[in-house]
Every structure is written in C-alpha cells, then in structure tokens.
Amino acid sequence: MGNSSGSISSLLRNFRLRSSDPSIFIALLFAISLALSSFWIDPYLAYVGTSWIIFGLLGLSLDLVWGRGGLLSLGQTSFYGIGGYVGSIAAINFAPLTGNSLIWALPFGAISGAILATLVGWFIFYGRMGSLQSTILTYTFTLIVWTITLSFTTEIGEAVVGGDNGMSNIPGFVLGFDQNASSLSPNMMFLTVIVISAIIYLIVAFIVRSPFGMVIDSIRLDAVKAELLGLDIRLFQTLMFMLAGAIAGIAGGLFGAWANYLNPSIFSVQEALLVPIYVLVGGLGTLIGPFVGALTVGGLSFWLGGGVIGGQTTLVMGACLIVLVIFLRKGIVGGIQTVFARIFDGSEVRDQRSQQTSQVRVNLDLLEKLQASAKIQRDATLKTVDTSKRFGGVLAVDSVSQVFEPGKVRCIIGPNGAGKSSYLKTCTGAYAPDSGMVLYSGQDITKINPFERVKLGLGIKMQTAQVFDELSVKQNLWIAGYGNGLNKERADQVSDEMLDVLNMREISTRLASTLSHGEQQWLDIGMVLCLAPSVILLDEPAAGMSKEEKRQLSELVRLMAKTATVVVVDHDMDFVRTLDAEVTVLHQGAVFAQAEIDELRKDERILDIYLGRRESVTNF
Amino acid sequence: MELDFLATLLLSSLSSAAILLIATVGLAVMFGLMGVINLAHGEFIMFGAYATLFATQIGVPYPLAIVFATIVTAIFGGIVELLIIRRLYGRIFDTLLATWGLSLVLYQSAVLIFGTVTPGIGLPISNVQIGDYSISVYLLFLILVAAVLIGSLYWLLTKTSYGITARAAIQDRETASAVGVESARINTMTFALGSGLAGFAGAILLPAIPATPNMGFAFVIKAFLAVVAAGPVTLTGTVAVGSTLGMVGNITASFWTSVVGDIVFFLLTITILRIFPLGISGRWRLKL
Amino acid sequence: MLQISNANGGYKRVTIIRDCSLRVSKGEIVALLGRNGAGKSTLMKYTMGLVDTFGGSVSIDGNTLPQSTSKRVKMGLGYVPQGRYVFPRLSVPENIAVAALACGHNRHESIDDAFEDFPILAEKKEALAGTLSGGQQQILSIARALATKPQVLLLDEPTEGVQPSIIEEIGEKLKRLNEERGLSILIAEQNLDFCLSIAKRAYILNNGSISHETTRDELIENKTILHELLGV
C-alpha cells in the first residue's frame, strides 16, 4: 500500500505547493452556495446576514495586513469608518442624479480608506517602527479618530455630519441607473454584497499569489533577509497597507448603504475589537477565514443571543477574544486545513528535515557560463575608511581601513570576538558605524539603507543560513531573482538556472524549513548568486558543511572572484587556506596583520592569537 | 499676556502633566519590566476608582480607601496574570489582544453593575487665587503626589530585591534564569504592581475625575503614546515624554479643545518616533 | 561531583550534541576543547537546561537535576555564558546582587565578597555594566556566577575578545578559587594555552560528540594531534 498512497500524497502535496492550495475553489464554492441561498432565505436573515459579509470584508483587510503582512493593526475600523462616511457623503450628494448609489459609495470609500491607510502606513513603515509600537500606534489612531468624530459636525452638500448624532438619509443599495430606480430587496442586497466580496476576495487572492504577494510573504517571514535581496520593504509594506485600507473603505461604504445611517460608534473600540475576532475565529492568514469567522460570530449571536447589537455582546466578545487567543490558534479554516493536511500529506512531512545528508553538487560550469553573461559591474570595489563601531564599553570595530577589489578572494579571519561580523555588518548597513566611511566604487554608502546597497551591486550572505522557511526552494530563489530589478521574467529565468547550478531541481518544491542545514546554506548562497552581485560578502559560508561541500564552496568562491569582488569572513583556517586569498587578520576589532595565507602561516603571532599563547600576544 | 495668567498656565500644565504621569506609570512599569502592553490599563484605573468609591460608601475614610483600592486592584492584577497573561508567555501580540478583550469585559461589567453615571466623592474642593485666576489646591497637591510616586518607584526598583531582580529579568531572561532568577514569579509581582499603580491612579484622581465606566478612556491615548515613545529606558523615558507632552497637550487644550490636545499629542509622538525609531531613550545610559 | 550522562540536545528538532558524557570531580578543573561549531556552547547550555533536551541527564553528587535552569543554579551550578551577558542597564553591584538575591544570599555580603575577589570591580561600582570594557564585563560575569555560591562553575569561552592581561588575571583567579575553596570548574575554550595553564584534564568535542578524553601532559607532548583536532 505504501507505494500508491505515497505517490498520491506526493501528488497532492505538489499540487498544494504549486497552486498554493485549492482554497480558492473552496472559497468560490462557499460564495456560490451563499449566493444561491439568497434566493430562498428569510428576508430578515438576509438583511442581517448582509452585515456579516460586510464585516467579513472588513476582516479580510485585517487578515491581509496581519496574516500576510505580519502587522497586527488595530486601526482597520478607522479606515472602514472613514470610508463609510466619505462614501456615504458622496452617495448622498450624487446618487439622486444617477440612481445607482454604489458607484459613488464604493470608489469614494476605497480611495479615502486607502489615503488614510497610506498616511498611517508611511509613518509606521518608513519610520521603521517596532512591531509593538506600530500596533499601539494604530490603536491610539483608532481612539483619536473616534474622539474626533464624536464632536465633529459639518455639512457637505446634502450630507449632514452631526457628530454624536451621526449622519442619516444615506441611500441604500440602488443598482439601476435611472433616477427612479428603487433600493434592492434584502435578499438581492445580500446577493450583491456576496458578489462584491467574492470579487474583492478573488482580487486579493490573485495579488497574494502574484510577485507582490510573494514579496509580502517574504517580508513577513524574514524582513532582514528580504531587504538583503534588494527589496525596499518599506514601500511594499506601505502598498500592502494601502490596499487593506481600500478594502476596509469599501466595506465601510457598503455598511453605510446597508444601515442608511452612520454614527461615530463605527469607530468605537467595541467595533474595532470585533475585527481580530473574526480573523482569529476563521483562521489567520487564510483570507477566506474572516468571512467564515464573521458568519460564525454573527450567526451565533443571531440564533443564540438577541441579534448583533444585543445588550451584552461587548461582554461576551471581550471574553471570546481572551479565550480565542489562549486556546484556538488556527481558527476554523486553519483547523480544517490541518486535518486535510494530516489526511493527505501524512504528518511526517514537516519532520522530514532530511536526516540523510544529501550531498549538494554544484554545477560550476553552468555558473561560470551564467556569470559570463550576467550584467555585472566588473570593477566594483568596496572600501572602508577608519570604520569604527562601539557597543557600550566594547570597541567592536577599531578604525578598520580596507580596500576590496575583484580578481582575488579576500579573507578576513580572527578568533571569536575579534569583530569580524561587526565589521561586516557596518559594510552591509546592518550597523551604522560610529565613525569612518564605507565606499562602493568611490560612492559614499555609509548612511544608505541595506537594500540600496544591494541595488548598487552588493550581495550579502549572513552567518546563519537565512531562508524563507514557509516558501519552497524554488520560491526562495525566485524572490532573490525578483528582488534585484523587480522583473518577473528575469526572476523566472534566474531562479530556474540557479536550480540547475545548485542541483536542487528534484527538491525544488520542498519547503525550505524541511531542508538540512547544509542544504539551507547552499540555498542561501544560491539566493545571493541570483542577485548577480558585483561585490559579494560572505560571513562564515562554510559553517556546518562537510569536507566535500567545503571543497565545492571554495571552488565556487574562487570562480566568483574572477569577475566580482569577494570578501569571505571565516575562522576556519582549513577552508581559508584553500581559497588562495589575501588574508586580513582582525584582533580585538583592529587590523592585526595582512598578507598572503602562506606568509601568515609562518607568522607565529597569528598562531598565538588563535591558540592564545601569551608572549607575543601581550607584546602586540 | 499677564504674569498671573502665565503662572496659572504653568501650574495647570504641571498638574495635568502630573495627572498623566500618575495615570501612566502603571503601564510603564508593566511594559518596562515585563514587556507587556496592558490595553486594559484604563479599565484597571476605573477598577481602582470604583473600589475607592465602594470603600468610602461603606464609611472608610478617603485616605484609607485609596490604600484599599490600590491593594484590591493589585490582587486583581495578580490573578489576571496567573489566569491569562502567564499562558501567553512570549506571545506579545496575543497578550495584547487578551488584555484588549479584558478591557471590554471590565468596561461592560462596570456598565452593568454601576450604570453610566455615579455620584462623585464629594471632597471639599478649595482654590488658591493667583492674581485674577484661581487654581484648585487639589490639582497642586497632585503635582506633589506625582513627584512622591515617581520617587518611591525609583527607590523600589533600584533598592529592593524585587526591583533589581525584575530589571535583570527583562534585560536578559535567559541569563537571569542562569543566575537563579525565576521570572514567572517576578512577572506576577510586576503585573500586580502595575495594576496596583493603576488602581492608585483611579483612587487618587477620583476627586478630579469621577468614576464612570469609561473614565480610563481620558488617559489611555496619552498613556499608550507616552510609553511607546519612551523607548527602552521606559520609566525615565515615560516621565520625560509624559510630562513634556502632558504640558504641551494642556497648553494646546487650554487654547482649543481637549480633542485638539490629543491630536497634538499623537502628532508629537509620531514625530518623536520618526526621529528616534527606538523611542526617545534609545541611547540613554540609565538604570530605569 | 558533576556528571553529564548521554547528553542529547539542540534546538527545536535539530540535534547538535549526541551522547556526550563527562564528569568533573570535586575540586577538579576540566577543559572542554573543540573547534568552532563543535557543540561546546550547546553542551554547556544543555548542562544548564538552556537548550532542548532530547535525552540524557545531568547530576551533582548523584542527584539528578530538574530541567528548570533556575533550580539547577540553586542546586550548585554556576554559569558564565559565552559573550559575557551582563545586565547592561544594571550597575556593577546590582549585577552581583541579582545572583545573590535569587539564590537567597545576603546581597551586601556578596557584593563585598566580589569586590574583595575582584578589586577591579570595586573601582567601577557606580558604572552601568554595559559601559564596561569586554574584559571587565567578563570579570563581572564570573563574579556574578560566583555570587550564586556554586559547587561547580561552568565557563563558556571566558577569554573570547578579552585582552591578554585580563585573561591572565582570570586564569590566576580561577586557579586560586579552585585551590582555596575547592571549587570544581568546567571550561569550554578555544584558547588552548589558557586551558593548559589551569586544567589538568580535558575532553575534546568534535561534531557534537566527545571524541577524546585526555590530560594536560598528553596535550603538551602531542601537539600535532591537537592541532588537527582543533583545526588550527
């Protein structure tokens, strides 16, 4: 039995990884059956149910930001509320002219929600704020918008915004385009909202699978690595936030049309609290989850309690949220997916971190060919001038001046704690040096962001293998190819070639988290090569590799050095010896010696540093 | 502008900064010593206020009622830590959401039990005259309270065994455990301390801010922003940011409305965070 | 005294050390040698209960230790982590006080003892630990571990990034503690001469397993094997 069920499960697994799951179909089935139900359900239920779908749409905007983008935003209701107000004001003024109300309410809602979200997002992401700070900021933003609207009164055309009294006379759902067109029946309204939500869901699902979505995923999984692939993560995150703001704004516009009346309670904490509940009940990051969650919560309070706005809803919801975060981690949709995965995949998949040490065999000839045709700046140099970095009382880098040029591998060695990694991090932009300069081909890059350095031509591999755990091997390489230039065709081509270079075609669909340490190291190196960098910085690339792998790596590094500037930081003397490199020895943050490796090997002092022999070290 | 007006403005600004500090330190202590943002902080303040009200209504004198409210809120906080916060160890956003849920539970419970209006505490309010203007003695007294409160917290966290251990635990949990610190116990105490401070705030501010279910709302926007802008040296940072922004907010509010004050406060905070992404104290070398 | 039996441990699902067994007798100084990435730090952390345990046990005087790190400390394990993790925003005496208080000792006496043992710390008693130099932080870290009044002291790369004069001072101090108070010591190190100067016996860790048990005399005589093992 093992054979056939094994092949079926691997088939299903590949399907899941490639088209990223059948959940779109399930979601559509779900939408269609809901849509069909609109023809027979009780009008009152349809009326109430419409609001649940709208809440689901609001939940979708949070799921995008939180489940995909990784930022818990407590501000989605402010975009929702503003979208509702602005959309409704537009509808009040213009709908009488056209009949159809939604063509006013929805675009105006979307645009106002998007603008507001972009403003907030710009502050958060371009300010590089911490995640907790960002969340608190969105929360206080919600509170402030709420307090403002409580007392804010104005008249815009026919629309009267009455502070606490709210705004009434908002046109309902009118689809017909003549001035006498009437509002839809509750059942048709239900259907309309389902169709609109399904369209938005599809658009989001499409975006999530597009290059943009891949980038957003990679930023959530490892923002530092994403930036080292040349991606301006601030821009992508702000765009993602803008999109979510637009969705919330549309939901607000729909809500205004549904309720025919808006007041500041739409901005209230009680309202805001519901949004993460929908997402958590349904399943974080699933996109369809928020709808499932909103329908579940709405349905439960409808059939068990006294409707959505029942007296004690706040109390129950507050308690629900506490219970949810403690006990229910994956939500309904996530739970179903886990069950399915267990049935089809077999539970061993994730534990499969290959115990067998599958040897990586690199295709250097192919790499050389690719390298020859790659657009690389052949004479790029990296230079540091008196670079220093201090941590508290420790001078980690002590005015190091170096010039790195192509042609020959350059190594930086030194015992643990000598400041090698810290020095490298001032070159990559992870640390801002306290004094001194970093120059790329003569251009001062001391103060620019890491991704801008990568765009100039820097390729950086950090000490630990940095791969995107939840993406496949191929997707990892693809993101790396995409980061440099945002060109989809190039990414397709480069990642495909790199699969051959790394000989990873057979495991291209495996999740990076299931690879062995050595394989992850190679994948990371492959990602750096995908950037076609002119200056390559490698921090302990040989760590955790077998003898044979080290030999191949050494060949690869020497090959790269023919066309690019390559700097290797390591303390594995065996490995360094094979690189035929010019070696700089760091000791206590400063340059201790610099020479060919063979010369250095004769130098007793170097051995002393490594072995900690006393005489010459103290004399230094 | 007249001198007496300026003096009054200065004193009222100082007192509103003092009120903000009193209402914020509990939050700052929890964030600074266990890394938790308690979104129910405003409701803990409300809890303290109602506890005080309850005590005075059964005949306890007001000063003793303050002590009672502080202790009761602290015990309540300790229970919350044991039942909820502890289960969410290391999951800061889940902790945040759970405290958010708790805030609504507390709010709605208060609405159910006490309704939305409650009688004031009925403390005689006397004023001092400064030129043409007058200012409440009680508000001036709060400036003193804030100073004493900050001073005793500083003492508690630098001189007592709890304080030193708690600071070590938040700076490096693993190393703290490797010298024998049991951070779970410390965290319960910290959460209780933060809650107790919130309860104290509700109690001591009761004559100025009557107990209502949403009374915490008056503080939380500024309190959260102050703590977030404060950065890693949370307590000193909060005192610095809170008192500065509290005074600025009061000055703007005295010319416009309190909503404008909140908005100005918000804008100032995001500006601070734009300049110092780690918060204002990112590079300070201080103990707290 | 300290006995580690069949230690298997690592992070999440990744096993880093396999079937490591070693022993430190009462009043003995033992070195744990090995090249970078051999698993020295992981074995030290395993002993403290700071990494995931997949098998094996740690015992002192025959009593198996519980998993909790803080309980292990209270039962007599002192630990000086690699990278001198002092509490940066605590003052020098406060760093020592934390350890003393956590283990139920009088903090003022402990601080006085530490200042007596390490006069260099007394000179810095107003300073925040984060502002000390690397060597001073290392000394503080050792003093802090001693404030827990351990029976066995574990030191993880105490010479890393420390200036030679201070390395020497640390070596002397450890030797004296060992001789005067009978403190047992286990040192994970790359710095060979430092180890040879104080330890009489050594284990060599290779790829997560203990490959050799050897003595100082053997190591001094046979340096070629050693260089091979340590990869220098």
XYZ file of C-alpha atoms in Angstrom, chain B residues 35-267:
233
model
C 7.440 43.792 28.051
C 3.663 43.625 28.180
C 1.373 46.380 26.969
C -1.803 46.175 29.009
C -4.652 47.502 26.894
C -6.928 47.098 29.913
C -4.893 49.710 31.776
C -7.657 52.309 31.544
C -10.153 49.841 32.983
C -7.769 48.992 35.805
C -7.807 52.696 36.660
C -11.590 52.556 36.597
C -11.453 49.457 38.796
C -9.446 51.410 41.367
C -11.855 54.321 41.226
C -14.890 52.124 41.870
C -13.079 50.284 44.631
C -12.415 53.628 46.307
C -15.996 54.698 45.825
C -17.202 51.446 47.319
C -14.909 51.832 50.335
C -15.963 55.420 51.030
C -19.609 54.477 50.710
C -19.275 51.895 53.449
C -17.685 54.521 55.642
C -13.948 54.092 55.136
C -12.154 57.445 55.199
C -10.840 58.538 51.810
C -7.097 58.140 52.520
C -7.646 54.576 53.706
C -9.915 53.917 50.753
C -7.010 54.806 48.478
C -4.867 52.163 50.151
C -7.716 49.676 49.940
C -8.276 50.349 46.221
C -4.580 50.034 45.427
C -4.318 46.677 47.155
C -7.528 45.292 45.670
C -6.535 46.283 42.142
C -3.073 44.813 42.667
C -4.563 41.499 43.798
C -6.929 41.539 40.849
C -3.960 42.166 38.526
C -2.053 39.299 40.088
C -4.983 36.967 39.427
C -5.227 38.164 35.834
C -1.544 37.418 35.375
C -1.894 33.917 36.765
C -5.023 33.103 34.751
C -4.349 34.793 31.412
C -1.040 36.544 30.903
C 1.066 33.613 32.057
C -0.421 31.328 29.415
C 0.634 33.706 26.665
C 4.288 33.836 27.606
C 6.448 35.258 24.851
C 3.477 35.924 22.566
C 3.271 39.676 22.947
C 0.547 40.260 20.399
C -1.688 37.576 21.814
C -1.116 39.134 25.219
C -2.106 42.457 23.762
C -5.318 41.033 22.301
C -6.173 39.229 25.518
C -5.811 42.397 27.568
C -7.897 44.154 24.964
C -10.642 41.602 25.469
C -10.256 42.036 29.202
C -10.673 45.791 28.874
C -14.072 45.356 27.244
C -15.145 42.746 29.765
C -14.279 45.118 32.607
C -15.898 48.067 30.892
C -19.136 46.269 30.166
C -19.249 44.727 33.640
C -18.951 48.203 35.111
C -21.777 49.430 32.900
C -23.915 46.505 34.039
C -23.157 46.875 37.728
C -22.883 50.630 38.183
C -24.624 52.146 35.179
C -23.042 55.014 33.331
C -23.437 57.734 35.975
C -22.178 57.607 39.546
C -22.149 60.048 42.420
C -18.917 61.969 42.972
C -16.760 61.558 46.004
C -17.838 64.867 47.491
C -14.464 66.061 48.633
C -14.384 69.766 49.509
C -12.523 71.497 46.718
C -10.721 74.687 47.645
C -8.954 77.070 45.329
C -5.960 79.338 45.595
C -6.018 82.716 43.978
C -3.205 83.750 41.612
C -3.857 87.308 40.508
C -7.069 87.240 38.539
C -7.034 83.471 38.222
C -7.601 80.606 40.590
C -6.462 77.018 40.628
C -7.623 74.092 42.689
C -5.481 73.149 45.670
C -6.141 69.551 44.878
C -4.526 69.867 41.454
C -1.454 71.366 43.083
C -1.442 68.504 45.578
C -1.381 66.064 42.643
C 1.922 67.550 41.484
C 3.356 66.564 44.844
C 1.757 63.116 44.627
C 3.295 62.510 41.197
C 6.734 63.515 42.450
C 6.497 61.262 45.507
C 5.136 58.412 43.410
C 7.980 58.586 40.889
C 10.496 58.881 43.719
C 9.203 55.829 45.538
C 9.061 53.803 42.344
C 12.659 54.684 41.678
C 13.504 53.549 45.174
C 11.506 50.356 44.791
C 13.165 49.399 41.525
C 16.736 50.271 42.401
C 16.990 49.390 46.066
C 14.709 46.461 46.749
C 15.427 42.891 45.893
C 12.268 42.667 43.777
C 13.238 45.750 41.775
C 16.768 44.655 40.970
C 15.663 41.162 40.028
C 12.791 42.370 37.861
C 15.063 44.713 35.942
C 17.549 41.927 35.359
C 14.813 39.576 34.143
C 13.543 41.973 31.476
C 17.028 42.838 30.233
C 18.040 39.246 29.586
C 15.643 36.493 30.521
C 17.955 33.590 29.731
C 20.898 34.950 31.660
C 18.609 35.865 34.534
C 17.460 32.273 34.781
C 21.099 31.207 34.599
C 21.821 33.075 37.815
C 18.793 31.574 39.514
C 16.011 34.087 38.827
C 12.528 32.624 38.436
C 10.914 35.092 36.106
C 7.396 33.662 36.387
C 7.111 34.801 39.990
C 8.665 38.141 39.186
C 6.163 38.658 36.378
C 3.195 38.046 38.646
C 4.562 40.628 41.038
C 5.230 43.089 38.244
C 1.751 42.733 36.822
C 0.294 43.164 40.280
C 2.464 46.224 40.852
C 1.424 47.785 37.546
C -2.219 47.050 38.296
C -1.876 48.424 41.802
C -0.441 51.644 40.375
C -3.398 51.886 38.012
C -5.746 51.325 40.942
C -3.918 54.006 42.908
C -4.324 56.385 39.976
C -8.065 55.757 39.869
C -8.294 56.313 43.614
C -6.152 59.420 43.965
C -7.670 61.084 40.896
C -11.228 60.378 41.998
C -11.929 63.914 43.275
C -10.800 65.310 39.931
C -12.170 62.605 37.652
C -15.414 60.983 38.825
C -15.797 57.236 38.487
C -17.525 56.185 35.276
C -17.093 53.000 33.276
C -15.203 54.847 30.558
C -13.138 57.138 32.798
C -9.952 55.321 31.794
C -10.519 56.496 28.286
C -9.454 60.002 29.253
C -5.916 58.758 29.862
C -5.209 55.779 27.706
C -4.433 57.538 24.421
C -1.794 59.707 26.041
C -0.585 56.887 28.299
C -0.009 54.415 25.457
C 1.657 57.033 23.297
C 3.906 58.180 26.121
C 5.057 54.639 26.873
C 5.640 53.805 23.225
C 7.580 56.999 22.614
C 9.578 56.474 25.804
C 11.629 53.582 24.481
C 13.858 51.091 26.273
C 14.586 53.155 29.383
C 10.873 53.016 29.989
C 10.349 54.691 33.317
C 12.580 57.723 32.880
C 11.533 57.923 29.263
C 7.872 57.906 30.205
C 8.383 60.572 32.824
C 10.227 62.725 30.305
C 7.835 62.201 27.410
C 4.724 62.149 29.575
C 5.462 65.340 31.431
C 6.637 67.235 28.357
C 3.805 66.115 26.154
C 1.331 66.423 29.016
C 2.251 70.060 29.447
C 2.228 70.782 25.737
C -1.104 68.993 25.412
C -2.524 71.050 28.254
C -1.347 74.301 26.748
C -2.862 73.465 23.369
C -6.007 72.205 25.043
C -6.329 75.406 27.030
C -6.395 77.360 23.783
C -8.506 74.922 21.806
C -10.235 71.742 22.987
C -9.028 68.565 24.625
C -9.504 66.692 21.353
C -7.001 69.036 19.761
C -4.715 68.297 22.700
C -4.950 64.578 21.942
C -4.263 65.140 18.268
C -1.254 67.310 19.005
C -0.023 64.646 21.407
C -0.420 61.988 18.739
C 1.386 64.055 16.113
